Amino acid sequence: MPELPEVETIRLGLSKKIIGLTIKKIDVLNNKSFQADPNLVRGKKVLKTWRRAKIIGIDLSDGFSLLIHLKMSGQLIWVGETKIGKKDKFIGGHPTPDWIGQMPNKATRVIFHFNDGSKLFFNDQRKFGWIRVSEKGKVKREKFMKDLGPEPLEREFTWQVLKRQLLKHKNLTVKMAIMDQQAISGIGNIYASEALFNAKLDPRTKVSELNDKQMKRLHVGIIKALEGGIKYGGSSRAHFVNEEGNKGLFLDYASVYQRGGLPCKICKTKIQVIRQGGRSTFYCPKCQK
DNA sequence: TTCAATGTTTAGAC
DNA sequence: GGTCTAAACATTGA
């Protein structure tokens, strides 16, 4: 699913439920979804969680780590019990109508069984997502980890860093450039459109055409979009304890994403939809020049 | 029936 | 080798 804010929201929510638990058993219902020998992590205890770009890391005892990429349609759903025996649940990921229903379901690819009887379901309709196992010291050297660009919410991510990273692709449009995980990590199709709206930049602008002033606006626009996403729990809201409903909160606050044909929230001009690199881009032709 | 969906990865053309 | 584009992956629902 999701992009940095959603992945971070899920990570935080899941963390509260599974830290300290021990993995008793893993059912792999789809080989592509769990790309390692499940026996490697059986009996290991969950120590901590972290995030890098759109990857969730779960550090286990004995130096093992689970790495999870939800791609387009992944979900993580934890089902357990509270101390007084009431049902306890955490749901995060790509929202689907059935994600508050009975688990497992048709999209369930992997099931983790924990020592306290709780279960973690990895659902993934399109099977693009994966879970891998890595070992201490090797995690950062994994091919999908080592080339990632800087984290946009870290202090070190200044506008000069943004400029340097984007200039790797001077002939690309700015929309496509900020989505390149090697340039900046964590921005996907939703937040790219949102960041450019915040920055008042036309998504078709070439990177080479951006001046420093625009680069600074883009820097702030990216951070604002991502932080807004986290604040509202992502566009595919993570659900805690028996919560109902299935629509992400952030999309209610989105300025342009999925608002094609609707009036711009600032100037009432109709939001345009174009295709860039095979993906939809949303923007306001009047506010974004 | 056809198209698009919150993401990478790869094959091909310059 | 670098850069860029389109297709591929797999499934569902509008």
PDB file of C-alpha atoms (C1' of nucleotides) in Angstrom:
ATOM      1  CA  MET A   1       0.000   0.000   0.000  1.00  0.00           C
ATOM      2  CA  PRO A   2       1.017   2.642   0.682  1.00  0.00           C
ATOM      3  CA  GLU A   3       3.472   5.202   1.009  1.00  0.00           C
ATOM      4  CA  LEU A   4       5.597   6.449   3.836  1.00  0.00           C
ATOM      5  CA  PRO A   5       2.768   7.812   6.054  1.00  0.00           C
ATOM      6  CA  GLU A   6       0.687   4.648   5.770  1.00  0.00           C
ATOM      7  CA  VAL A   7       3.637   2.363   6.345  1.00  0.00           C
ATOM      8  CA  GLU A   8       4.667   4.390   9.379  1.00  0.00           C
ATOM      9  CA  THR A   9       1.127   4.329  10.782  1.00  0.00           C
ATOM     10  CA  ILE A  10       0.928   0.568  10.396  1.00  0.00           C
ATOM     11  CA  ARG A  11       4.350   0.049  11.898  1.00  0.00           C
ATOM     12  CA  LEU A  12       3.467   2.063  14.989  1.00  0.00           C
ATOM     13  CA  GLY A  13       0.142   0.331  15.475  1.00  0.00           C
ATOM     14  CA  LEU A  14       1.506  -3.141  14.937  1.00  0.00           C
ATOM     15  CA  SER A  15       4.410  -2.438  17.223  1.00  0.00           C
ATOM     16  CA  LYS A  16       2.061  -1.927  20.183  1.00  0.00           C
ATOM     17  CA  LYS A  17       0.568  -5.353  19.620  1.00  0.00           C
ATOM     18  CA  ILE A  18       3.448  -7.666  18.817  1.00  0.00           C
ATOM     19  CA  ILE A  19       6.568  -6.511  20.663  1.00  0.00           C
ATOM     20  CA  GLY A  20       7.532  -9.185  23.163  1.00  0.00           C
ATOM     21  CA  LEU A  21       5.576 -11.949  21.466  1.00  0.00           C
ATOM     22  CA  THR A  22       7.241 -15.114  20.169  1.00  0.00           C
ATOM     23  CA  ILE A  23       6.522 -16.561  16.740  1.00  0.00           C
ATOM     24  CA  LYS A  24       5.233 -20.091  17.242  1.00  0.00           C
ATOM     25  CA  LYS A  25       4.406 -21.019  13.673  1.00  0.00           C
ATOM     26  CA  ILE A  26       4.073 -19.488  10.210  1.00  0.00           C
ATOM     27  CA  ASP A  27       1.636 -20.644   7.546  1.00  0.00           C
ATOM     28  CA  VAL A  28       2.754 -19.686   4.052  1.00  0.00           C
ATOM     29  CA  LEU A  29      -0.269 -19.794   1.759  1.00  0.00           C
ATOM     30  CA  ASN A  30       1.554 -18.228  -1.191  1.00  0.00           C
ATOM     31  CA  ASN A  31       5.246 -18.855  -1.816  1.00  0.00           C
ATOM     32  CA  LYS A  32       5.843 -15.492  -3.472  1.00  0.00           C
ATOM     33  CA  SER A  33       4.548 -13.693  -0.408  1.00  0.00           C
ATOM     34  CA  PHE A  34       7.044 -15.187   2.065  1.00  0.00           C
ATOM     35  CA  GLN A  35      10.431 -15.473   0.378  1.00  0.00           C
ATOM     36  CA  ALA A  36      12.442 -17.412   2.934  1.00  0.00           C
ATOM     37  CA  ASP A  37      12.362 -20.586   5.008  1.00  0.00           C
ATOM     38  CA  PRO A  38       9.747 -19.949   7.714  1.00  0.00           C
ATOM     39  CA  ASN A  39      11.688 -22.233  10.058  1.00  0.00           C
ATOM     40  CA  LEU A  40      14.398 -19.581  10.244  1.00  0.00           C
ATOM     41  CA  VAL A  41      12.241 -17.376  12.446  1.00  0.00           C
ATOM     42  CA  ARG A  42      10.170 -19.927  14.334  1.00  0.00           C
ATOM     43  CA  GLY A  43      10.682 -19.535  18.078  1.00  0.00           C
ATOM     44  CA  LYS A  44      12.089 -16.022  17.694  1.00  0.00           C
ATOM     45  CA  LYS A  45      10.873 -13.142  19.811  1.00  0.00           C
ATOM     46  CA  VAL A  46       9.803  -9.742  18.458  1.00  0.00           C
ATOM     47  CA  LEU A  47      12.195  -7.124  19.822  1.00  0.00           C
ATOM     48  CA  LYS A  48      11.541  -3.921  17.893  1.00  0.00           C
ATOM     49  CA  THR A  49      10.177  -2.443  14.687  1.00  0.00           C
ATOM     50  CA  TRP A  50      11.472   0.189  12.297  1.00  0.00           C
ATOM     51  CA  ARG A  51      10.789   1.644   8.877  1.00  0.00           C
ATOM     52  CA  ARG A  52      12.986   2.498   5.906  1.00  0.00           C
ATOM     53  CA  ALA A  53      11.239   3.993   2.865  1.00  0.00           C
ATOM     54  CA  LYS A  54       8.112   1.835   2.453  1.00  0.00           C
ATOM     55  CA  ILE A  55       9.628  -1.206   4.125  1.00  0.00           C
ATOM     56  CA  ILE A  56       8.634  -2.328   7.618  1.00  0.00           C
ATOM     57  CA  GLY A  57      11.379  -4.040   9.589  1.00  0.00           C
ATOM     58  CA  ILE A  58      10.716  -6.331  12.537  1.00  0.00           C
ATOM     59  CA  ASP A  59      13.811  -7.227  14.522  1.00  0.00           C
ATOM     60  CA  LEU A  60      13.715 -10.641  16.147  1.00  0.00           C
ATOM     61  CA  SER A  61      15.874 -12.401  18.699  1.00  0.00           C
ATOM     62  CA  ASP A  62      19.043 -14.188  17.551  1.00  0.00           C
ATOM     63  CA  GLY A  63      19.805 -11.457  15.035  1.00  0.00           C
ATOM     64  CA  PHE A  64      17.024 -12.129  12.566  1.00  0.00           C
ATOM     65  CA  SER A  65      14.810  -9.488  10.964  1.00  0.00           C
ATOM     66  CA  LEU A  66      11.579  -9.727   9.033  1.00  0.00           C
ATOM     67  CA  LEU A  67      11.307  -7.230   6.173  1.00  0.00           C
ATOM     68  CA  ILE A  68       7.848  -6.485   4.819  1.00  0.00           C
ATOM     69  CA  HIS A  69       6.888  -4.620   1.662  1.00  0.00           C
ATOM     70  CA  LEU A  70       3.134  -4.208   1.163  1.00  0.00           C
ATOM     71  CA  LYS A  71       3.441  -2.863  -2.405  1.00  0.00           C
ATOM     72  CA  MET A  72       0.047  -1.876  -3.856  1.00  0.00           C
ATOM     73  CA  SER A  73      -2.485  -4.003  -2.025  1.00  0.00           C
ATOM     74  CA  GLY A  74      -0.864  -5.400   1.125  1.00  0.00           C
ATOM     75  CA  GLN A  75      -2.504  -5.433   4.538  1.00  0.00           C
ATOM     76  CA  LEU A  76      -1.350  -6.418   7.997  1.00  0.00           C
ATOM     77  CA  ILE A  77      -4.079  -7.521  10.353  1.00  0.00           C
ATOM     78  CA  TRP A  78      -3.396  -8.603  13.899  1.00  0.00           C
ATOM     79  CA  VAL A  79      -6.076 -10.401  15.881  1.00  0.00           C
ATOM     80  CA  GLY A  80      -5.702 -11.137  19.556  1.00  0.00           C
ATOM     81  CA  GLU A  81      -7.391 -10.786  22.922  1.00  0.00           C
ATOM     82  CA  THR A  82      -7.215  -8.215  25.677  1.00  0.00           C
ATOM     83  CA  LYS A  83      -6.332  -9.248  29.241  1.00  0.00           C
ATOM     84  CA  ILE A  84      -9.986  -9.620  30.134  1.00  0.00           C
ATOM     85  CA  GLY A  85     -10.622 -11.848  27.126  1.00  0.00           C
ATOM     86  CA  LYS A  86     -12.212  -9.328  24.790  1.00  0.00           C
ATOM     87  CA  LYS A  87     -11.357  -9.340  21.116  1.00  0.00           C
ATOM     88  CA  ASP A  88      -8.460  -7.044  20.240  1.00  0.00           C
ATOM     89  CA  LYS A  89      -7.609  -6.099  16.674  1.00  0.00           C
ATOM     90  CA  PHE A  90      -5.310  -3.963  14.595  1.00  0.00           C
ATOM     91  CA  ILE A  91      -5.860  -3.411  10.886  1.00  0.00           C
ATOM     92  CA  GLY A  92      -3.618  -1.517   8.512  1.00  0.00           C
ATOM     93  CA  GLY A  93      -2.858  -1.380   4.824  1.00  0.00           C
ATOM     94  CA  HIS A  94      -4.741  -1.140   1.602  1.00  0.00           C
ATOM     95  CA  PRO A  95      -8.405  -0.663   2.524  1.00  0.00           C
ATOM     96  CA  THR A  96     -10.823  -3.289   1.235  1.00  0.00           C
ATOM     97  CA  PRO A  97     -14.456  -3.862   2.220  1.00  0.00           C
ATOM     98  CA  ASP A  98     -13.646  -7.209   3.796  1.00  0.00           C
ATOM     99  CA  TRP A  99     -10.724  -6.139   5.943  1.00  0.00           C
ATOM    100  CA  ILE A 100     -12.810  -5.876   9.083  1.00  0.00           C
ATOM    101  CA  GLY A 101     -14.305  -9.309   8.406  1.00  0.00           C
ATOM    102  CA  GLN A 102     -13.281 -12.793   9.432  1.00  0.00           C
ATOM    103  CA  MET A 103      -9.629 -13.769   8.966  1.00  0.00           C
ATOM    104  CA  PRO A 104      -8.187 -15.478   7.088  1.00  0.00           C
ATOM    105  CA  ASN A 105      -9.914 -14.510   3.858  1.00  0.00           C
ATOM    106  CA  LYS A 106      -9.331 -14.974   0.131  1.00  0.00           C
ATOM    107  CA  ALA A 107      -6.441 -12.510   0.066  1.00  0.00           C
ATOM    108  CA  THR A 108      -4.564 -13.996   3.034  1.00  0.00           C
ATOM    109  CA  ARG A 109      -1.053 -15.059   1.971  1.00  0.00           C
ATOM    110  CA  VAL A 110       0.805 -15.574   5.242  1.00  0.00           C
ATOM    111  CA  ILE A 111      -0.313 -16.232   8.837  1.00  0.00           C
ATOM    112  CA  PHE A 112       1.954 -15.738  11.861  1.00  0.00           C
ATOM    113  CA  HIS A 113       0.893 -17.571  15.022  1.00  0.00           C
ATOM    114  CA  PHE A 114       2.224 -16.103  18.266  1.00  0.00           C
ATOM    115  CA  ASN A 115       2.786 -17.769  21.594  1.00  0.00           C
ATOM    116  CA  ASP A 116      -0.109 -15.917  23.260  1.00  0.00           C
ATOM    117  CA  GLY A 117      -2.596 -17.226  20.697  1.00  0.00           C
ATOM    118  CA  SER A 118      -2.771 -14.019  18.682  1.00  0.00           C
ATOM    119  CA  LYS A 119      -2.278 -14.071  14.926  1.00  0.00           C
ATOM    120  CA  LEU A 120      -0.905 -11.726  12.297  1.00  0.00           C
ATOM    121  CA  PHE A 121      -2.386 -12.000   8.807  1.00  0.00           C
ATOM    122  CA  PHE A 122      -0.533 -10.731   5.744  1.00  0.00           C
ATOM    123  CA  ASN A 123      -3.186 -10.160   3.099  1.00  0.00           C
ATOM    124  CA  ASP A 124      -2.309  -9.090  -0.405  1.00  0.00           C
ATOM    125  CA  GLN A 125      -4.850  -9.198  -3.195  1.00  0.00           C
ATOM    126  CA  ARG A 126      -2.424  -8.595  -6.040  1.00  0.00           C
ATOM    127  CA  LYS A 127       0.483 -10.649  -4.643  1.00  0.00           C
ATOM    128  CA  PHE A 128       3.033  -7.929  -5.378  1.00  0.00           C
ATOM    129  CA  GLY A 129       4.060  -7.601  -1.748  1.00  0.00           C
ATOM    130  CA  TRP A 130       6.593  -9.721   0.077  1.00  0.00           C
ATOM    131  CA  ILE A 131       8.064 -10.704   3.395  1.00  0.00           C
ATOM    132  CA  ARG A 132      11.760 -11.559   3.535  1.00  0.00           C
ATOM    133  CA  VAL A 133      14.140 -12.609   6.270  1.00  0.00           C
ATOM    134  CA  SER A 134      17.518 -11.034   6.765  1.00  0.00           C
ATOM    135  CA  GLU A 135      20.201 -11.228   9.415  1.00  0.00           C
ATOM    136  CA  LYS A 136      21.899  -8.689  11.589  1.00  0.00           C
ATOM    137  CA  GLY A 137      24.430  -6.666   9.629  1.00  0.00           C
ATOM    138  CA  LYS A 138      23.049  -7.828   6.307  1.00  0.00           C
ATOM    139  CA  VAL A 139      19.832  -5.838   6.334  1.00  0.00           C
ATOM    140  CA  LYS A 140      21.337  -2.591   5.089  1.00  0.00           C
ATOM    141  CA  ARG A 141      23.185  -4.408   2.340  1.00  0.00           C
ATOM    142  CA  GLU A 142      20.098  -6.009   0.828  1.00  0.00           C
ATOM    143  CA  LYS A 143      19.723  -4.757  -2.745  1.00  0.00           C
ATOM    144  CA  PHE A 144      16.303  -3.213  -2.100  1.00  0.00           C
ATOM    145  CA  MET A 145      17.714  -1.333   0.921  1.00  0.00           C
ATOM    146  CA  LYS A 146      21.129  -0.076  -0.021  1.00  0.00           C
ATOM    147  CA  ASP A 147      20.240   2.211  -2.925  1.00  0.00           C
ATOM    148  CA  LEU A 148      17.355   4.007  -1.236  1.00  0.00           C
ATOM    149  CA  GLY A 149      17.494   7.785  -1.149  1.00  0.00           C
ATOM    150  CA  PRO A 150      17.314   9.887   2.010  1.00  0.00           C
ATOM    151  CA  GLU A 151      14.342   9.790   4.375  1.00  0.00           C
ATOM    152  CA  PRO A 152      12.361  12.975   3.786  1.00  0.00           C
ATOM    153  CA  LEU A 153      11.335  13.364   7.428  1.00  0.00           C
ATOM    154  CA  GLU A 154      14.851  13.161   8.829  1.00  0.00           C
ATOM    155  CA  ARG A 155      16.580  16.314   9.974  1.00  0.00           C
ATOM    156  CA  GLU A 156      19.344  15.821   7.407  1.00  0.00           C
ATOM    157  CA  PHE A 157      16.852  16.212   4.565  1.00  0.00           C
ATOM    158  CA  THR A 158      17.418  19.864   3.728  1.00  0.00           C
ATOM    159  CA  TRP A 159      16.316  21.604   0.554  1.00  0.00           C
ATOM    160  CA  GLN A 160      19.889  21.381  -0.693  1.00  0.00           C
ATOM    161  CA  VAL A 161      19.795  17.615  -0.271  1.00  0.00           C
ATOM    162  CA  LEU A 162      16.524  17.542  -2.190  1.00  0.00           C
ATOM    163  CA  LYS A 163      18.083  19.576  -4.984  1.00  0.00           C
ATOM    164  CA  ARG A 164      21.139  17.362  -5.186  1.00  0.00           C
ATOM    165  CA  GLN A 165      19.044  14.210  -5.276  1.00  0.00           C
ATOM    166  CA  LEU A 166      16.585  15.475  -7.869  1.00  0.00           C
ATOM    167  CA  LEU A 167      19.344  16.638 -10.171  1.00  0.00           C
ATOM    168  CA  LYS A 168      20.127  12.981 -10.775  1.00  0.00           C
ATOM    169  CA  HIS A 169      17.173  13.199 -13.133  1.00  0.00           C
ATOM    170  CA  LYS A 170      17.314  16.649 -14.637  1.00  0.00           C
ATOM    171  CA  ASN A 171      15.305  15.692 -17.699  1.00  0.00           C
ATOM    172  CA  LEU A 172      12.527  13.985 -15.807  1.00  0.00           C
ATOM    173  CA  THR A 173       9.369  15.768 -14.756  1.00  0.00           C
ATOM    174  CA  VAL A 174       9.398  16.762 -11.116  1.00  0.00           C
ATOM    175  CA  LYS A 175       6.463  14.448 -10.360  1.00  0.00           C
ATOM    176  CA  MET A 176       8.348  11.412 -11.602  1.00  0.00           C
ATOM    177  CA  ALA A 177      11.600  12.485 -10.004  1.00  0.00           C
ATOM    178  CA  ILE A 178      10.220  12.766  -6.465  1.00  0.00           C
ATOM    179  CA  MET A 179       8.687   9.315  -6.798  1.00  0.00           C
ATOM    180  CA  ASP A 180      12.054   7.721  -7.527  1.00  0.00           C
ATOM    181  CA  GLN A 181      12.952   5.840  -4.353  1.00  0.00           C
ATOM    182  CA  GLN A 182      16.638   6.204  -5.159  1.00  0.00           C
ATOM    183  CA  ALA A 183      16.296   9.982  -5.144  1.00  0.00           C
ATOM    184  CA  ILE A 184      14.018  10.336  -2.103  1.00  0.00           C
ATOM    185  CA  SER A 185      12.457   7.425  -0.299  1.00  0.00           C
ATOM    186  CA  GLY A 186       8.848   7.003   0.695  1.00  0.00           C
ATOM    187  CA  ILE A 187       6.909   9.186  -1.737  1.00  0.00           C
ATOM    188  CA  GLY A 188       4.366   7.436  -3.941  1.00  0.00           C
ATOM    189  CA  ASN A 189       1.587   8.482  -6.258  1.00  0.00           C
ATOM    190  CA  ILE A 190      -0.707  10.098  -3.693  1.00  0.00           C
ATOM    191  CA  TYR A 191       1.827  12.205  -1.846  1.00  0.00           C
ATOM    192  CA  ALA A 192       3.643  13.191  -5.034  1.00  0.00           C
ATOM    193  CA  SER A 193       0.523  14.955  -6.285  1.00  0.00           C
ATOM    194  CA  GLU A 194      -0.154  16.404  -2.837  1.00  0.00           C
ATOM    195  CA  ALA A 195       3.402  17.661  -2.360  1.00  0.00           C
ATOM    196  CA  LEU A 196       3.363  19.419  -5.727  1.00  0.00           C
ATOM    197  CA  PHE A 197       0.073  21.069  -4.906  1.00  0.00           C
ATOM    198  CA  ASN A 198       1.536  22.274  -1.606  1.00  0.00           C
ATOM    199  CA  ALA A 199       4.548  23.609  -3.472  1.00  0.00           C
ATOM    200  CA  LYS A 200       2.374  25.252  -6.159  1.00  0.00           C
ATOM    201  CA  LEU A 201       4.377  23.533  -8.879  1.00  0.00           C
ATOM    202  CA  ASP A 202       3.141  22.145 -12.178  1.00  0.00           C
ATOM    203  CA  PRO A 203       3.858  18.390 -12.062  1.00  0.00           C
ATOM    204  CA  ARG A 204       5.065  18.494 -15.678  1.00  0.00           C
ATOM    205  CA  THR A 205       7.912  20.867 -14.893  1.00  0.00           C
ATOM    206  CA  LYS A 206      11.322  19.413 -15.694  1.00  0.00           C
ATOM    207  CA  VAL A 207      13.684  19.150 -12.750  1.00  0.00           C
ATOM    208  CA  SER A 208      16.256  21.223 -14.654  1.00  0.00           C
ATOM    209  CA  GLU A 209      13.768  24.088 -14.855  1.00  0.00           C
ATOM    210  CA  LEU A 210      13.345  24.431 -11.101  1.00  0.00           C
ATOM    211  CA  ASN A 211      15.030  27.380  -9.460  1.00  0.00           C
ATOM    212  CA  ASP A 212      16.144  27.430  -5.835  1.00  0.00           C
ATOM    213  CA  LYS A 213      13.038  29.191  -4.670  1.00  0.00           C
ATOM    214  CA  GLN A 214      10.869  26.482  -6.185  1.00  0.00           C
ATOM    215  CA  MET A 215      13.147  23.817  -4.778  1.00  0.00           C
ATOM    216  CA  LYS A 216      12.601  25.255  -1.300  1.00  0.00           C
ATOM    217  CA  ARG A 217       8.847  25.282  -1.835  1.00  0.00           C
ATOM    218  CA  LEU A 218       8.988  21.681  -2.969  1.00  0.00           C
ATOM    219  CA  HIS A 219      11.027  20.735   0.087  1.00  0.00           C
ATOM    220  CA  VAL A 220       8.407  22.202   2.422  1.00  0.00           C
ATOM    221  CA  GLY A 221       5.580  20.809   0.291  1.00  0.00           C
ATOM    222  CA  ILE A 222       6.900  17.259   0.519  1.00  0.00           C
ATOM    223  CA  ILE A 223       7.345  17.392   4.276  1.00  0.00           C
ATOM    224  CA  LYS A 224       3.949  18.961   4.783  1.00  0.00           C
ATOM    225  CA  ALA A 225       2.250  16.293   2.662  1.00  0.00           C
ATOM    226  CA  LEU A 226       3.951  13.413   4.454  1.00  0.00           C
ATOM    227  CA  GLU A 227       3.449  14.815   7.937  1.00  0.00           C
ATOM    228  CA  GLY A 228      -0.182  15.522   7.124  1.00  0.00           C
ATOM    229  CA  GLY A 229      -0.521  11.919   6.040  1.00  0.00           C
ATOM    230  CA  ILE A 230       0.879  10.625   9.297  1.00  0.00           C
ATOM    231  CA  LYS A 231      -1.243  13.021  11.306  1.00  0.00           C
ATOM    232  CA  TYR A 232      -4.415  11.686   9.735  1.00  0.00           C
ATOM    233  CA  GLY A 233      -3.319   8.082  10.003  1.00  0.00           C
ATOM    234  CA  GLY A 234      -2.521   7.654   6.348  1.00  0.00           C
ATOM    235  CA  SER A 235      -4.843   7.431   3.399  1.00  0.00           C
ATOM    236  CA  SER A 236      -5.678   3.867   4.345  1.00  0.00           C
ATOM    237  CA  ARG A 237      -6.350   4.382   7.979  1.00  0.00           C
ATOM    238  CA  ALA A 238      -5.053   1.832  10.391  1.00  0.00           C
ATOM    239  CA  HIS A 239      -7.809   0.599  12.643  1.00  0.00           C
ATOM    240  CA  PHE A 240      -7.398  -0.161  16.287  1.00  0.00           C
ATOM    241  CA  VAL A 241      -9.469  -2.204  18.693  1.00  0.00           C
ATOM    242  CA  ASN A 242     -12.841  -2.999  17.180  1.00  0.00           C
ATOM    243  CA  GLU A 243     -13.000   0.139  15.156  1.00  0.00           C
ATOM    244  CA  GLU A 244     -15.562   0.199  12.368  1.00  0.00           C
ATOM    245  CA  GLY A 245     -15.495   1.518   8.833  1.00  0.00           C
ATOM    246  CA  ASN A 246     -12.892   1.209   6.146  1.00  0.00           C
ATOM    247  CA  LYS A 247     -12.131   4.535   4.558  1.00  0.00           C
ATOM    248  CA  GLY A 248      -8.822   6.247   5.060  1.00  0.00           C
ATOM    249  CA  LEU A 249      -8.971   9.568   6.813  1.00  0.00           C
ATOM    250  CA  PHE A 250      -6.283  11.347   4.866  1.00  0.00           C
ATOM    251  CA  LEU A 251      -8.116  11.201   1.571  1.00  0.00           C
ATOM    252  CA  ASP A 252     -10.782  13.439   3.101  1.00  0.00           C
ATOM    253  CA  TYR A 253      -8.059  16.020   3.503  1.00  0.00           C
ATOM    254  CA  ALA A 254      -6.331  15.455   0.166  1.00  0.00           C
ATOM    255  CA  SER A 255      -6.093  18.608  -1.900  1.00  0.00           C
ATOM    256  CA  VAL A 256      -5.935  17.018  -5.325  1.00  0.00           C
ATOM    257  CA  TYR A 257      -5.483  13.237  -5.254  1.00  0.00           C
ATOM    258  CA  GLN A 258      -8.529  11.483  -6.679  1.00  0.00           C
ATOM    259  CA  ARG A 259     -10.286  14.817  -7.010  1.00  0.00           C
ATOM    260  CA  GLY A 260     -10.254  15.047 -10.797  1.00  0.00           C
ATOM    261  CA  GLY A 261     -13.029  17.332 -12.062  1.00  0.00           C
ATOM    262  CA  LEU A 262     -13.788  18.634  -8.563  1.00  0.00           C
ATOM    263  CA  PRO A 263     -13.126  22.250  -7.624  1.00  0.00           C
ATOM    264  CA  CYS A 264      -9.735  23.182  -6.239  1.00  0.00           C
ATOM    265  CA  LYS A 265     -10.055  23.763  -2.502  1.00  0.00           C
ATOM    266  CA  ILE A 266      -8.291  27.094  -2.896  1.00  0.00           C
ATOM    267  CA  CYS A 267      -9.394  28.653  -6.199  1.00  0.00           C
ATOM    268  CA  LYS A 268     -12.357  26.455  -7.284  1.00  0.00           C
ATOM    269  CA  THR A 269     -10.736  25.667 -10.641  1.00  0.00           C
ATOM    270  CA  LYS A 270     -11.421  22.108 -11.794  1.00  0.00           C
ATOM    271  CA  ILE A 271      -8.670  19.682 -10.795  1.00  0.00           C
ATOM    272  CA  GLN A 272      -7.017  18.134 -13.862  1.00  0.00           C
ATOM    273  CA  VAL A 273      -5.990  14.498 -14.290  1.00  0.00           C
ATOM    274  CA  ILE A 274      -3.099  13.564 -16.571  1.00  0.00           C
ATOM    275  CA  ARG A 275      -0.965  10.442 -17.047  1.00  0.00           C
ATOM    276  CA  GLN A 276       2.718  10.501 -16.212  1.00  0.00           C
ATOM    277  CA  GLY A 277       4.758   7.336 -16.416  1.00  0.00           C
ATOM    278  CA  GLY A 278       1.576   5.315 -16.595  1.00  0.00           C
ATOM    279  CA  ARG A 279       0.180   6.757 -13.360  1.00  0.00           C
ATOM    280  CA  SER A 280      -2.466   9.372 -12.711  1.00  0.00           C
ATOM    281  CA  THR A 281      -1.363  12.833 -11.662  1.00  0.00           C
ATOM    282  CA  PHE A 282      -3.815  15.332 -10.179  1.00  0.00           C
ATOM    283  CA  TYR A 283      -3.201  19.062 -10.116  1.00  0.00           C
ATOM    284  CA  CYS A 284      -4.802  22.475 -10.158  1.00  0.00           C
ATOM    285  CA  PRO A 285      -3.892  24.285 -13.402  1.00  0.00           C
ATOM    286  CA  LYS A 286      -4.365  27.667 -11.783  1.00  0.00           C
ATOM    287  CA  CYS A 287      -2.574  27.185  -8.432  1.00  0.00           C
ATOM    288  CA  GLN A 288       0.293  25.100  -9.819  1.00  0.00           C
ATOM    289  CA  LYS A 289       2.503  26.860 -12.320  1.00  0.00           C
TER     290      LYS A 289
ATOM    291  C1'  DT B   1     -15.060  -5.399 -22.356  1.00  0.00           C
ATOM    292  C1'  DT B   2     -11.721  -2.197 -20.960  1.00  0.00           C
ATOM    293  C1'  DC B   3      -9.311   0.440 -17.724  1.00  0.00           C
ATOM    294  C1'  DA B   4      -7.236   1.873 -13.439  1.00  0.00           C
ATOM    295  C1'  DA B   5      -5.652   0.757  -8.721  1.00  0.00           C
ATOM    296  C1'  DT B   6      -1.372   3.948  -2.450  1.00  0.00           C
ATOM    297  C1'  DG B   7       4.790  -0.086  -6.213  1.00  0.00           C
ATOM    298  C1'  DT B   8       8.791  -1.862  -7.883  1.00  0.00           C
ATOM    299  C1'  DT B   9      11.473  -4.364 -11.527  1.00  0.00           C
ATOM    300  C1'  DT B  10      12.927  -5.344 -16.023  1.00  0.00           C
ATOM    301  C1'  DA B  11      13.306  -5.447 -21.025  1.00  0.00           C
ATOM    302  C1'  DG B  12      14.165  -2.427 -24.971  1.00  0.00           C
ATOM    303  C1'  DA B  13      15.251   1.662 -27.387  1.00  0.00           C
ATOM    304  C1'  DC B  14      18.252   5.370 -27.858  1.00  0.00           C
TER     305       DC B  14
ATOM    306  C1'  DG C   1      27.114   2.761 -19.266  1.00  0.00           C
ATOM    307  C1'  DG C   2      23.307   6.086 -18.623  1.00  0.00           C
ATOM    308  C1'  DT C   3      18.597   7.583 -19.326  1.00  0.00           C
ATOM    309  C1'  DC C   4      14.055   7.042 -20.249  1.00  0.00           C
ATOM    310  C1'  DT C   5       9.617   4.445 -21.546  1.00  0.00           C
ATOM    311  C1'  DA C   6       6.487   0.873 -21.567  1.00  0.00           C
ATOM    312  C1'  DA C   7       5.347  -3.436 -20.046  1.00  0.00           C
ATOM    313  C1'  DA C   8       5.142  -6.894 -16.546  1.00  0.00           C
ATOM    314  C1'  DC C   9       3.686  -8.762 -12.198  1.00  0.00           C
ATOM    315  C1'  DA C  10      -1.927 -10.518 -10.456  1.00  0.00           C
ATOM    316  C1'  DT C  11      -6.451  -9.409  -9.071  1.00  0.00           C
ATOM    317  C1'  DT C  12     -10.660  -7.010  -8.584  1.00  0.00           C
ATOM    318  C1'  DG C  13     -14.093  -3.795  -9.278  1.00  0.00           C
ATOM    319  C1'  DA C  14     -16.053   0.254 -11.613  1.00  0.00           C
TER     320       DA C  14
END
